[in-house]
Short mmCIF file of C-alpha atoms in Angstrom, two decimals:
data_model
loop_
_atom_site.label_atom_id
_atom_site.label_comp_id
_atom_site.label_asym_id
_atom_site.label_seq_id
_atom_site.Cartn_x
_atom_site.Cartn_y
_atom_site.Cartn_z
CA MET Z 1 0.00 0.00 0.00
CA GLU Z 2 1.39 3.41 -0.98
CA LEU Z 3 1.65 6.05 1.72
CA PRO Z 4 0.00 9.43 1.06
CA TRP Z 5 2.36 12.18 -0.03
CA SER Z 6 1.55 14.07 3.19
CA TYR Z 7 3.49 11.41 5.15
CA PHE Z 8 6.57 12.06 3.07
CA LEU Z 9 6.13 15.82 3.48
CA ALA Z 10 5.80 15.47 7.26
CA ALA Z 11 8.89 13.27 7.40
CA THR Z 12 10.85 15.75 5.31
CA LEU Z 13 9.83 18.65 7.51
CA PHE Z 14 10.80 16.69 10.62
CA LEU Z 15 14.21 15.85 9.16
CA VAL Z 16 14.82 19.48 8.20
CA ALA Z 17 13.82 20.62 11.69
CA VAL Z 18 16.26 18.17 13.29
CA LEU Z 19 19.10 19.30 11.01
CA LEU Z 20 18.38 22.97 11.69
CA LEU Z 21 18.26 22.35 15.43
CA ARG Z 22 21.63 20.59 15.31
CA ARG Z 23 23.07 23.42 13.26
CA GLN Z 24 21.83 26.00 15.76
CA ARG Z 25 23.34 24.04 18.66
CA SER Z 26 26.69 23.70 16.91
CA SER Z 27 26.81 27.45 16.18
CA LYS Z 28 26.06 28.21 19.84
CA CYS Z 29 28.99 26.03 20.85
CA LYS Z 30 31.30 27.95 18.52
CA TYR Z 31 30.07 31.44 19.37
CA LYS Z 32 28.95 33.15 22.55
CA LEU Z 33 25.77 34.74 21.27
CA PRO Z 34 23.86 37.53 23.03
CA PRO Z 35 20.96 36.43 25.24
CA GLY Z 36 17.56 35.91 23.68
CA PRO Z 37 14.44 33.74 23.68
CA ARG Z 38 14.84 30.06 22.85
CA PRO Z 39 14.05 29.49 19.17
CA TRP Z 40 11.63 26.89 17.84
CA PRO Z 41 12.69 24.49 15.10
CA VAL Z 42 12.20 25.85 11.56
CA ILE Z 43 10.45 29.11 12.53
CA GLY Z 44 12.96 30.23 15.15
CA ASN Z 45 11.50 33.19 17.06
CA LEU Z 46 9.09 34.32 14.36
CA ASN Z 47 6.21 33.18 16.58
CA VAL Z 48 6.92 35.99 19.07
CA ILE Z 49 7.03 38.77 16.45
CA GLY Z 50 3.62 40.44 16.33
CA PRO Z 51 1.99 42.74 13.75
CA LEU Z 52 4.05 45.64 15.14
CA PRO Z 53 7.54 44.09 15.21
CA HIS Z 54 9.25 47.13 16.79
CA ARG Z 55 6.94 46.83 19.80
CA SER Z 56 7.26 43.04 20.07
CA ILE Z 57 11.04 43.28 19.90
CA HIS Z 58 11.06 46.11 22.44
CA GLU Z 59 9.16 43.94 24.93
CA LEU Z 60 11.65 41.11 24.40
CA SER Z 61 14.61 43.50 24.80
CA ALA Z 62 13.21 44.64 28.15
CA ARG Z 63 13.71 41.04 29.28
CA TYR Z 64 16.96 40.12 27.50
CA GLY Z 65 18.79 43.43 27.28
CA PRO Z 66 19.81 46.10 24.76
CA LEU Z 67 21.74 43.53 22.71
CA MET Z 68 19.53 40.54 21.99
CA SER Z 69 19.89 37.47 19.83
CA LEU Z 70 16.98 36.12 17.77
CA ARG Z 71 16.50 33.35 15.28
CA LEU Z 72 14.36 34.58 12.37
CA GLY Z 73 13.47 31.35 10.64
CA SER Z 74 16.72 29.97 9.21
CA PHE Z 75 18.76 33.10 9.92
CA PRO Z 76 20.52 34.38 13.05
CA ALA Z 77 19.76 37.98 13.97
CA VAL Z 78 20.71 40.50 16.63
CA VAL Z 79 18.82 43.57 17.77
CA GLY Z 80 20.36 46.72 19.20
CA SER Z 81 17.94 48.72 21.36
CA SER Z 82 20.20 51.29 23.01
CA ALA Z 83 22.22 54.30 21.90
CA ASP Z 84 25.44 52.41 22.66
CA MET Z 85 24.42 49.48 20.46
CA ALA Z 86 23.31 51.85 17.70
CA ARG Z 87 26.73 53.51 17.85
CA PHE Z 88 28.46 50.12 17.58
CA PHE Z 89 26.47 48.95 14.53
CA LEU Z 90 26.05 52.25 12.70
CA LYS Z 91 29.20 54.20 13.52
CA THR Z 92 32.23 52.58 15.16
CA HIS Z 93 31.87 49.25 13.30
CA ASP Z 94 29.77 50.54 10.41
CA LEU Z 95 32.00 48.92 7.80
CA ALA Z 96 31.37 45.46 9.24
CA PHE Z 97 27.58 45.88 8.91
CA LEU Z 98 27.19 47.59 5.53
CA ASP Z 99 25.61 44.71 3.66
CA ARG Z 100 21.91 44.00 3.21
CA PRO Z 101 20.05 40.69 3.40
CA ARG Z 102 18.69 39.71 0.00
CA LEU Z 103 14.98 40.06 0.68
CA SER Z 104 12.10 39.57 -1.73
CA ALA Z 105 11.24 43.27 -1.93
CA GLY Z 106 14.68 44.15 -3.25
CA ARG Z 107 14.57 41.32 -5.78
CA HIS Z 108 11.03 41.65 -7.11
CA ILE Z 109 10.24 45.36 -6.74
CA PHE Z 110 13.59 47.16 -6.94
CA TYR Z 111 14.93 45.55 -10.10
CA ASP Z 112 16.96 42.75 -8.53
CA PHE Z 113 18.71 44.94 -5.93
CA SER Z 114 19.64 47.66 -8.45
CA ASP Z 115 18.55 50.50 -6.19
CA MET Z 116 20.28 52.38 -3.38
CA LEU Z 117 18.38 50.90 -0.43
CA TRP Z 118 18.71 47.17 -1.16
CA ALA Z 119 21.90 47.01 -3.24
CA PRO Z 120 24.48 44.74 -1.58
CA TYR Z 121 27.69 46.31 -0.37
CA GLY Z 122 30.25 46.54 -3.15
CA ALA Z 123 31.50 48.71 -6.00
CA TYR Z 124 28.00 49.34 -7.40
CA TRP Z 125 26.62 50.57 -4.07
CA ARG Z 126 29.71 52.68 -3.25
CA GLN Z 127 29.49 54.35 -6.65
CA ALA Z 128 25.75 54.95 -6.22
CA ARG Z 129 26.33 56.54 -2.81
CA ARG Z 130 28.88 58.96 -4.26
CA LEU Z 131 26.56 59.89 -7.11
CA TRP Z 132 23.60 60.47 -4.82
CA GLN Z 133 25.64 62.70 -2.51
CA ALA Z 134 27.48 64.66 -5.22
CA GLU Z 135 24.80 64.88 -7.91
CA LEU Z 136 21.25 63.93 -7.07
CA LEU Z 137 20.84 65.24 -3.52
CA SER Z 138 23.68 67.69 -3.05
CA ALA Z 139 23.21 70.93 -1.09
CA SER Z 140 23.40 72.97 -4.31
CA ARG Z 141 20.74 70.81 -5.95
CA LEU Z 142 18.44 71.33 -2.96
CA ARG Z 143 18.93 75.09 -3.17
CA GLU Z 144 18.05 75.07 -6.87
CA THR Z 145 14.73 73.34 -6.16
CA GLU Z 146 13.67 75.41 -3.15
CA HIS Z 147 11.05 77.27 -5.23
CA VAL Z 148 9.44 73.94 -6.16
CA ARG Z 149 8.90 73.04 -2.52
CA ASP Z 150 7.46 76.49 -1.77
CA GLU Z 151 5.06 76.31 -4.73
CA GLU Z 152 3.84 72.79 -4.00
CA VAL Z 153 3.30 73.44 -0.31
CA HIS Z 154 1.22 76.50 -1.18
CA ALA Z 155 -0.76 74.43 -3.66
CA ALA Z 156 -1.55 72.01 -0.83
CA VAL Z 157 -2.66 74.89 1.40
CA ARG Z 158 -4.94 76.12 -1.38
CA GLY Z 159 -6.34 72.63 -1.84
CA LEU Z 160 -7.02 72.30 1.87
CA ARG Z 161 -8.79 75.65 1.89
CA ARG Z 162 -11.07 74.48 -0.93
CA ALA Z 163 -11.76 71.22 0.89
CA ALA Z 164 -12.59 73.10 4.09
CA ALA Z 165 -15.00 75.52 2.39
CA GLY Z 166 -18.40 74.11 3.27
CA GLY Z 167 -20.84 76.94 3.75
CA GLY Z 168 -21.86 77.59 7.32
CA ARG Z 169 -20.25 74.48 8.73
CA ALA Z 170 -16.77 73.38 7.73
CA PRO Z 171 -16.59 69.73 6.69
CA ALA Z 172 -14.07 67.29 8.06
CA VAL Z 173 -10.91 66.84 5.99
CA VAL Z 174 -8.76 63.72 5.60
CA VAL Z 175 -5.33 65.28 5.98
CA ASN Z 176 -3.21 62.53 4.46
CA ASN Z 177 -4.87 62.85 1.06
CA HIS Z 178 -3.50 66.38 0.76
CA LEU Z 179 -0.13 65.63 2.35
CA ALA Z 180 0.46 62.83 -0.13
CA MET Z 181 -0.25 65.13 -3.06
CA VAL Z 182 2.15 67.87 -1.91
CA SER Z 183 4.93 65.30 -1.47
CA LEU Z 184 4.15 63.75 -4.84
CA GLY Z 185 4.09 67.17 -6.47
CA VAL Z 186 7.56 68.04 -5.17
CA ILE Z 187 9.09 64.69 -6.06
CA SER Z 188 7.47 64.67 -9.50
CA ARG Z 189 8.91 68.05 -10.41
CA VAL Z 190 12.34 67.57 -8.81
CA VAL Z 191 12.92 63.96 -9.86
CA LEU Z 192 10.85 63.58 -13.02
CA GLY Z 193 10.83 67.16 -14.29
CA LYS Z 194 7.06 67.66 -14.30
CA LYS Z 195 3.85 66.43 -12.73
CA TYR Z 196 3.24 63.09 -14.38
CA VAL Z 197 0.46 62.42 -11.87
CA LEU Z 198 -2.09 65.19 -11.37
CA GLU Z 199 -4.89 65.48 -8.82
CA GLY Z 200 -8.37 65.88 -10.21
CA GLY Z 201 -7.76 64.06 -13.49
CA GLY Z 202 -5.68 61.52 -15.31
CA GLY Z 203 -1.90 61.42 -15.30
CA GLY Z 204 -0.16 64.41 -16.78
CA GLY Z 205 1.94 64.15 -19.92
CA GLY Z 206 0.23 60.98 -21.06
CA SER Z 207 1.10 59.11 -17.87
CA PRO Z 208 -0.43 55.62 -17.75
CA VAL Z 209 -1.18 55.94 -14.01
CA PRO Z 210 -4.08 58.05 -12.67
CA PRO Z 211 -3.42 59.79 -9.33
CA GLU Z 212 -5.51 57.62 -7.01
CA GLU Z 213 -4.00 54.46 -8.43
CA PHE Z 214 -0.50 55.89 -8.12
CA ARG Z 215 -1.06 56.67 -4.44
CA ARG Z 216 -2.30 53.13 -3.88
CA MET Z 217 0.85 51.85 -5.62
CA VAL Z 218 3.04 53.88 -3.25
CA GLN Z 219 1.10 52.61 -0.23
CA GLU Z 220 1.46 49.03 -1.50
CA LEU Z 221 5.18 49.63 -1.99
CA PHE Z 222 5.65 50.67 1.62
CA PHE Z 223 3.56 47.78 2.90
CA LEU Z 224 5.35 45.12 0.87
CA GLY Z 225 8.73 46.66 1.62
CA GLY Z 226 8.29 45.93 5.32
CA VAL Z 227 6.37 42.64 5.44
CA LEU Z 228 7.74 39.56 7.16
CA GLY Z 229 7.52 37.15 4.25
CA ALA Z 230 7.96 33.47 5.07
CA GLY Z 231 10.32 32.93 2.14
CA ASP Z 232 12.67 35.66 3.38
CA PHE Z 233 13.23 33.75 6.60
CA ILE Z 234 12.69 30.12 5.59
CA PRO Z 235 14.16 29.93 2.06
CA TRP Z 236 13.02 26.40 1.26
CA VAL Z 237 9.36 27.48 1.44
CA ASP Z 238 9.93 30.54 -0.77
CA TRP Z 239 8.55 28.81 -3.87
CA LEU Z 240 5.22 28.27 -2.11
CA ASP Z 241 4.63 32.03 -1.59
CA LEU Z 242 2.50 31.11 1.42
CA GLN Z 243 1.26 34.65 2.10
CA GLY Z 244 0.94 35.74 -1.52
CA TYR Z 245 3.42 38.58 -1.01
CA VAL Z 246 5.72 37.65 -3.91
CA LYS Z 247 2.76 37.61 -6.31
CA ARG Z 248 1.78 41.08 -5.12
CA MET Z 249 5.37 42.31 -5.45
CA LYS Z 250 5.64 41.12 -9.02
CA LYS Z 251 2.33 42.76 -9.91
CA LEU Z 252 3.46 46.03 -8.30
CA ARG Z 253 6.77 45.87 -10.16
CA ARG Z 254 4.90 45.57 -13.49
CA MET Z 255 2.72 48.57 -12.64
CA PHE Z 256 5.66 50.76 -11.64
CA ASP Z 257 7.69 49.57 -14.61
CA LEU Z 258 4.99 50.72 -17.02
CA PHE Z 259 5.09 54.16 -15.44
CA LEU Z 260 8.90 54.37 -15.23
CA GLU Z 261 9.38 53.19 -18.82
CA HIS Z 262 7.09 55.99 -19.93
CA VAL Z 263 9.11 58.53 -17.91
CA VAL Z 264 12.49 57.30 -19.16
CA ASP Z 265 11.28 57.16 -22.78
CA GLU Z 266 10.14 60.78 -22.63
CA HIS Z 267 13.47 61.87 -21.18
CA ASP Z 268 15.40 59.88 -23.77
CA GLU Z 269 13.38 61.48 -26.55
CA ARG Z 270 14.18 64.97 -25.29
CA ARG Z 271 17.88 64.13 -25.08
CA ARG Z 272 17.87 62.92 -28.69
CA ARG Z 273 15.89 65.96 -29.84
CA GLU Z 274 18.20 68.49 -28.17
CA GLY Z 275 21.41 66.68 -29.12
CA ALA Z 276 24.64 68.46 -28.15
CA GLY Z 277 22.68 71.29 -26.54
CA PHE Z 278 21.04 68.99 -24.00
CA VAL Z 279 21.14 70.29 -20.40
CA PRO Z 280 19.88 68.12 -17.50
CA ARG Z 281 16.75 69.58 -15.90
CA ASP Z 282 15.87 66.94 -13.32
CA MET Z 283 17.20 63.84 -11.60
CA VAL Z 284 16.14 61.41 -14.33
CA ASP Z 285 18.10 63.55 -16.81
CA LEU Z 286 21.13 63.32 -14.53
CA LEU Z 287 20.79 59.55 -14.18
CA LEU Z 288 20.52 59.06 -17.94
CA GLN Z 289 23.56 61.27 -18.43
CA LEU Z 290 25.47 59.09 -15.99
CA VAL Z 291 24.54 55.98 -17.97
CA ASP Z 292 26.71 57.28 -20.81
CA ASP Z 293 29.68 58.15 -18.55
CA PRO Z 294 32.61 55.91 -19.60
CA ASN Z 295 34.45 56.70 -16.37
CA LEU Z 296 31.97 54.89 -14.12
CA GLU Z 297 33.50 52.01 -12.22
CA VAL Z 298 30.33 49.96 -12.67
CA PRO Z 299 27.94 50.71 -15.57
CA ILE Z 300 24.43 51.87 -14.66
CA GLU Z 301 21.92 50.00 -16.79
CA ARG Z 302 18.39 51.09 -17.64
CA ASP Z 303 17.04 49.01 -14.76
CA GLY Z 304 19.39 50.91 -12.47
CA VAL Z 305 17.97 54.24 -13.64
CA LYS Z 306 14.45 52.99 -12.95
CA ALA Z 307 15.44 51.53 -9.59
CA PHE Z 308 17.06 54.80 -8.42
CA THR Z 309 14.04 56.75 -9.66
CA LEU Z 310 11.73 54.43 -7.73
CA ASP Z 311 13.85 54.97 -4.62
CA LEU Z 312 13.47 58.73 -4.97
CA ILE Z 313 9.71 58.52 -5.57
CA ALA Z 314 9.17 56.17 -2.65
CA ALA Z 315 11.36 58.04 -0.18
CA GLY Z 316 9.85 61.41 -1.06
CA THR Z 317 6.13 60.72 -1.30
CA ASP Z 318 5.20 58.69 1.77
CA THR Z 319 7.77 59.40 4.46
CA SER Z 320 7.34 63.17 4.80
CA ALA Z 321 3.54 62.87 4.65
CA VAL Z 322 3.62 60.27 7.43
CA SER Z 323 5.77 62.49 9.66
CA VAL Z 324 3.59 65.59 9.16
CA GLU Z 325 0.43 63.59 9.92
CA TRP Z 326 1.95 62.28 13.17
CA ALA Z 327 3.05 65.81 14.12
CA LEU Z 328 -0.46 67.18 13.60
CA SER Z 329 -1.90 64.27 15.58
CA GLU Z 330 0.35 65.01 18.56
CA LEU Z 331 -0.38 68.74 18.40
CA LEU Z 332 -4.14 68.14 18.38
CA ARG Z 333 -3.69 66.05 21.52
CA ASN Z 334 -1.58 68.81 23.11
CA PRO Z 335 -3.31 72.18 22.56
CA VAL Z 336 -0.80 74.05 24.74
CA VAL Z 337 2.03 72.95 22.45
CA MET Z 338 -0.09 73.86 19.41
CA ALA Z 339 -0.62 77.35 20.83
CA LYS Z 340 3.11 77.85 21.41
CA ALA Z 341 3.87 76.79 17.84
CA THR Z 342 1.31 79.15 16.30
CA GLU Z 343 2.48 82.02 18.54
CA GLU Z 344 6.03 81.54 17.30
CA LEU Z 345 4.87 81.54 13.68
CA ASP Z 346 2.81 84.71 14.14
CA ARG Z 347 5.70 86.45 15.85
CA VAL Z 348 8.42 85.47 13.38
CA VAL Z 349 6.50 85.30 10.09
CA GLY Z 350 3.51 87.57 10.70
CA ARG Z 351 0.09 87.14 9.17
CA ASP Z 352 0.71 88.82 5.84
CA ARG Z 353 2.58 85.98 4.12
CA PHE Z 354 3.27 82.26 4.14
CA VAL Z 355 6.31 80.51 5.56
CA VAL Z 356 9.33 79.91 3.33
CA GLU Z 357 12.40 77.79 3.94
CA ALA Z 358 14.50 80.79 4.97
CA ASP Z 359 12.20 81.17 7.99
CA ILE Z 360 12.86 77.72 9.41
CA PRO Z 361 16.14 78.49 11.27
CA ASN Z 362 14.25 81.28 13.07
CA LEU Z 363 11.55 78.85 14.28
CA PRO Z 364 13.32 76.79 16.98
CA PHE Z 365 10.10 75.56 18.58
CA LEU Z 366 8.78 74.28 15.25
CA GLU Z 367 12.09 72.50 14.65
CA ALA Z 368 11.79 70.94 18.12
CA ILE Z 369 8.26 69.73 17.27
CA VAL Z 370 9.59 67.97 14.17
CA LYS Z 371 12.41 66.32 16.14
CA GLU Z 372 10.05 65.24 18.93
CA THR Z 373 7.66 63.77 16.35
CA MET Z 374 10.49 61.80 14.75
CA ARG Z 375 11.58 60.61 18.20
CA LEU Z 376 8.19 59.15 19.06
CA HIS Z 377 7.13 58.19 15.54
CA PRO Z 378 10.20 57.35 13.44
CA VAL Z 379 9.20 56.58 9.87
CA ALA Z 380 11.33 53.40 9.86
CA PRO Z 381 11.16 52.15 13.48
CA LEU Z 382 13.63 49.28 12.91
CA LEU Z 383 15.59 50.95 10.11
CA ALA Z 384 16.32 48.77 7.08
CA PRO Z 385 18.02 45.51 8.15
CA ARG Z 386 21.78 45.15 7.78
CA LEU Z 387 23.93 42.05 7.37
CA SER Z 388 27.17 41.33 9.18
CA ARG Z 389 30.05 40.96 6.70
CA GLU Z 390 32.50 39.49 9.21
CA ASP Z 391 32.73 38.07 12.71
CA THR Z 392 32.67 40.80 15.36
CA SER Z 393 32.37 41.00 19.13
CA VAL Z 394 30.71 43.50 21.44
CA ALA Z 395 29.99 43.58 25.19
CA GLY Z 396 31.52 40.11 25.58
CA TYR Z 397 29.31 38.53 22.91
CA ASP Z 398 30.00 37.31 19.39
CA ILE Z 399 28.17 38.35 16.24
CA PRO Z 400 28.99 35.86 13.47
CA ALA Z 401 29.29 36.86 9.82
CA GLY Z 402 25.95 36.49 8.04
CA THR Z 403 23.92 37.70 11.02
CA ARG Z 404 21.01 40.02 10.28
CA VAL Z 405 21.18 43.22 12.29
CA LEU Z 406 18.22 45.35 13.41
CA VAL Z 407 18.44 48.67 15.25
CA ASN Z 408 15.25 49.54 17.10
CA VAL Z 409 15.27 53.34 16.87
CA TRP Z 410 11.66 53.37 18.09
CA ALA Z 411 12.82 51.85 21.40
CA ILE Z 412 15.85 54.15 21.62
CA GLY Z 413 13.59 57.17 21.17
CA ARG Z 414 11.51 56.06 24.17
CA ASP Z 415 14.37 55.00 26.44
CA PRO Z 416 13.90 56.60 29.91
CA ALA Z 417 17.66 56.46 30.45
CA LEU Z 418 18.05 58.91 27.57
CA TRP Z 419 14.82 60.91 27.70
CA GLY Z 420 13.70 60.75 31.34
CA ASP Z 421 10.61 59.37 33.02
CA ASP Z 422 8.37 61.28 30.60
CA ALA Z 423 9.94 59.62 27.55
CA GLU Z 424 6.51 58.48 26.32
CA GLU Z 425 5.12 62.02 26.38
CA PHE Z 426 5.15 64.50 23.49
CA ARG Z 427 7.15 67.40 24.92
CA PRO Z 428 9.07 69.40 22.28
CA GLU Z 429 10.46 71.74 24.95
CA ARG Z 430 13.03 69.07 25.78
CA LEU Z 431 14.68 69.66 22.39
CA VAL Z 432 14.59 73.47 22.23
CA GLY Z 433 18.19 74.65 22.37
CA SER Z 434 19.38 71.06 22.50
CA GLY Z 435 22.38 69.98 20.47
CA VAL Z 436 20.64 66.69 19.64
CA ASP Z 437 19.90 66.51 15.93
CA VAL Z 438 18.50 64.04 13.40
CA LYS Z 439 21.49 64.03 11.03
CA GLY Z 440 23.05 60.79 12.23
CA HIS Z 441 25.51 62.22 14.75
CA ASP Z 442 23.42 61.69 17.89
CA MET Z 443 22.59 58.05 18.57
CA GLU Z 444 19.59 58.85 20.74
CA LEU Z 445 17.67 60.29 17.77
CA LEU Z 446 18.06 58.34 14.52
CA PRO Z 447 14.97 58.69 12.29
CA PHE Z 448 17.19 58.61 9.18
CA GLY Z 449 19.77 56.14 10.49
CA ALA Z 450 23.49 56.89 10.65
CA GLY Z 451 26.77 55.96 9.03
CA ARG Z 452 27.38 55.10 5.41
CA ARG Z 453 23.95 53.47 4.99
CA MET Z 454 22.13 56.51 6.38
CA CYS Z 455 19.22 57.69 4.23
CA PRO Z 456 20.88 59.89 1.57
CA GLY Z 457 17.72 61.96 1.17
CA TYR Z 458 17.45 63.03 4.80
CA ALA Z 459 18.07 66.73 4.03
CA LEU Z 460 15.25 66.84 1.48
CA GLY Z 461 12.92 64.89 3.76
CA LEU Z 462 13.62 67.17 6.72
CA LYS Z 463 13.02 70.31 4.64
CA MET Z 464 9.72 68.91 3.36
CA VAL Z 465 8.45 68.06 6.84
CA GLN Z 466 9.46 71.39 8.37
CA LEU Z 467 8.11 73.55 5.53
CA THR Z 468 4.83 71.65 5.18
CA LEU Z 469 4.07 71.56 8.90
CA ALA Z 470 4.96 75.24 9.36
CA ASN Z 471 2.63 76.38 6.58
CA LEU Z 472 -0.26 74.19 7.69
CA LEU Z 473 -0.05 75.51 11.25
CA HIS Z 474 0.35 79.09 10.04
CA ALA Z 475 -2.47 79.01 7.48
CA PHE Z 476 -5.23 77.29 9.48
CA VAL Z 477 -6.84 76.86 12.86
CA TRP Z 478 -6.95 73.12 13.57
CA ARG Z 479 -9.41 71.14 15.66
CA LEU Z 480 -10.86 67.67 15.86
CA PRO Z 481 -14.39 66.96 14.57
CA ASP Z 482 -17.27 67.48 16.98
CA GLY Z 483 -17.61 64.59 19.37
CA VAL Z 484 -13.93 63.57 19.15
CA GLY Z 485 -11.87 64.61 22.16
CA ALA Z 486 -8.09 64.76 22.28
CA GLU Z 487 -8.02 61.72 24.54
CA GLU Z 488 -10.19 59.80 22.05
CA LEU Z 489 -7.92 60.42 19.05
CA SER Z 490 -6.53 57.06 17.95
CA MET Z 491 -2.72 56.92 17.85
CA GLU Z 492 -2.52 53.35 16.59
CA GLU Z 493 0.10 52.65 13.94
CA LYS Z 494 0.61 50.06 11.24
CA PHE Z 495 3.94 48.56 10.26
CA GLY Z 496 5.63 48.52 6.87
CA LEU Z 497 8.66 50.08 5.30
CA SER Z 498 7.23 53.21 6.96
CA MET Z 499 4.98 53.51 10.04
CA PRO Z 500 1.82 55.49 9.19
CA ARG Z 501 -1.24 55.98 11.35
CA ALA Z 502 -3.55 52.97 11.30
CA VAL Z 503 -6.54 55.33 11.02
CA PRO Z 504 -6.15 58.44 8.82
CA LEU Z 505 -6.32 61.73 10.69
CA VAL Z 506 -9.61 63.60 10.13
CA VAL Z 507 -9.76 67.27 11.14
CA VAL Z 508 -11.74 70.45 10.82
CA ILE Z 509 -9.74 73.49 9.69
CA GLU Z 510 -10.46 77.19 9.30
CA PRO Z 511 -8.31 79.64 7.30
CA LYS Z 512 -6.82 82.38 9.49
CA LEU Z 513 -4.75 84.48 7.06
CA PRO Z 514 -6.02 87.15 4.61
CA ALA Z 515 -8.04 85.55 1.83
CA HIS Z 516 -5.91 86.91 -1.01
CA LEU Z 517 -2.86 84.98 0.25
CA TYR Z 518 -4.54 81.67 -0.52
CA ASP Z 519 -5.32 82.68 -4.09
CA GLU Z 520 -2.28 84.53 -5.32
CA TRP Z 521 0.97 83.71 -3.63
CA GLN Z 522 4.57 84.49 -4.46
CA ALA Z 523 7.51 83.61 -2.29
CA PRO Z 524 8.76 86.77 -0.58
CA ILE Z 525 12.44 87.62 -0.44
CA ILE Z 526 13.71 87.07 3.09
CA PHE Z 527 16.82 89.02 4.11
#
C-alpha cells in the first residue's frame, strides 16, 4: 500500500527541523551569542514577532537586554535597542555591517537589488552613494529646487482651503490625502521634471497611471517593503509564496515599470531631440547622463535608472507625509504645544505671508516639534536591516558573519535612560536649544539612520516636513471633529517600510490668514 504524499512531506519537515536544530546548537557552541528567547525548530523566534515588530522586539529587549539574539526562521539575527548598540552597529563598526540581506522586496520590486536601499555592499553601491551625494541630492541641488517646494506646499494649502469651504459648517478633511499630493508634487517636479500624476484628473503628460492608483501603488510599496515574508526567513518554502506577497510584489513591479518606462522614454526622446545642446533639468536627466559616462567604475543599466528613480519617488512621497500627519496628531492632543507653535509663527513670520524655507532656522520651537515627532514616531522604526560581513564582538558577545542586524530606533527614542521618566510624552520643549539633531551624529535620535547606509535623502525629507508643517499651522486653525476629544484620538500605527497611522487623521480646519494669500501667492524675499 502506498503512503500518502503528506506522510513524506511530514517526514521531510521533521528531518529538516532536526538538522536545523543541530546546526543551531553547533553554532552556539562555537560562538557566545547575546541572550535571547529560545528558538523553535524551523520558525525560530518568528512566533513571538507580532503585527508591530518594533513593539514586540522592544518587549523582548526589556527582558533580555539592549543587545539581543533572535532566530528569524533559518537566519541568526541580533537587535540593538540602546544608543550604545546603535553607535556600535552604525558608527564605530559601520563597515562590518554595511551589507543588506537579499529580501524579496529588493529582488522583485527594486529591479533585482539595483537601487540604493537594497543594493548589496560593493563597487556598485559605493558608486551609487557617491553619485547620490554629489549629484542627485547635493546641497546645491536642494537650493536650486527650493522654489518647487514652496510652490507645491502652497498648492496644498490652497487645496485644503477648498476642501474646508463648506458653507456655514466646515466639513471634516482627511489630511493625508493632501499631504500625499504635496509630497508627490515636489518629487514629480524635482525627480521627473514635471507632474506626471495630477490630482483631479488623469496622469499628466500621457502618464499611464491616474493619481488615485499611483497613491495606492506607493502605499502598497511601503507595505510590501516591510512585510515579514515566510520565504525571506525560511528559504526552502519561498517557492510556495504562502502569504501571496511575492505575487503582489511582481504585480506592483509591473505597474511601476509601465510608469517608469514611460518617464524614461520621454526623457530619452528629449535628449535625442536636443542633441549636443542637452542640459539636465531633473534627476532622471542626470541619471541618464550618468549611464553614458565611460568613467563609471560599474555601468548603470536602464534598470538601475528605474530603480534609483523608484527609490526617490518612494522616499519622497510617503515618508514626509507620514511624519507631518503624526506631528499634527500630537499637536491636536496637546493644545498648549499647538498654541506655542502658532504664537512663534505669528511672531516670526507675521500674518501677511506664508512661511518659506528661509524662515525655518528662526523657528526653533517648530524644529523641536519635528524632532520630537520623529523621536516618538520614526518613519522606519527598525531601520532597514543590515547584514554582518564578518565576525565581530561586542559587550563580551559574538556576532557571526551572516547575522542580520536590526536597530530599534523606536525603542531608543523612548528609552527613559536617555529621555527621562516622561519619555513616552510628546514634549518638544526638551529639544529646544538642545544639540541633539537628526542628522546621524546623535545616537539617541536616529529617524534617518546613521553611518554610510544613512538615508541619503534626509536633508530633502527634513526640509519637506518642516516647511509643510509650518505652513499648515500658520495658514489654518486646527481642531478635531465634533464629538472627538483629544483623549479619544486614535494613535494606533501600522507597520511597513514606513509607520503610518492605522486610522487616517480627520480634522476640521479654518483659514486664518487674509483671503488673497490663498489665491495669489509668491515667495517673498527674506533678508
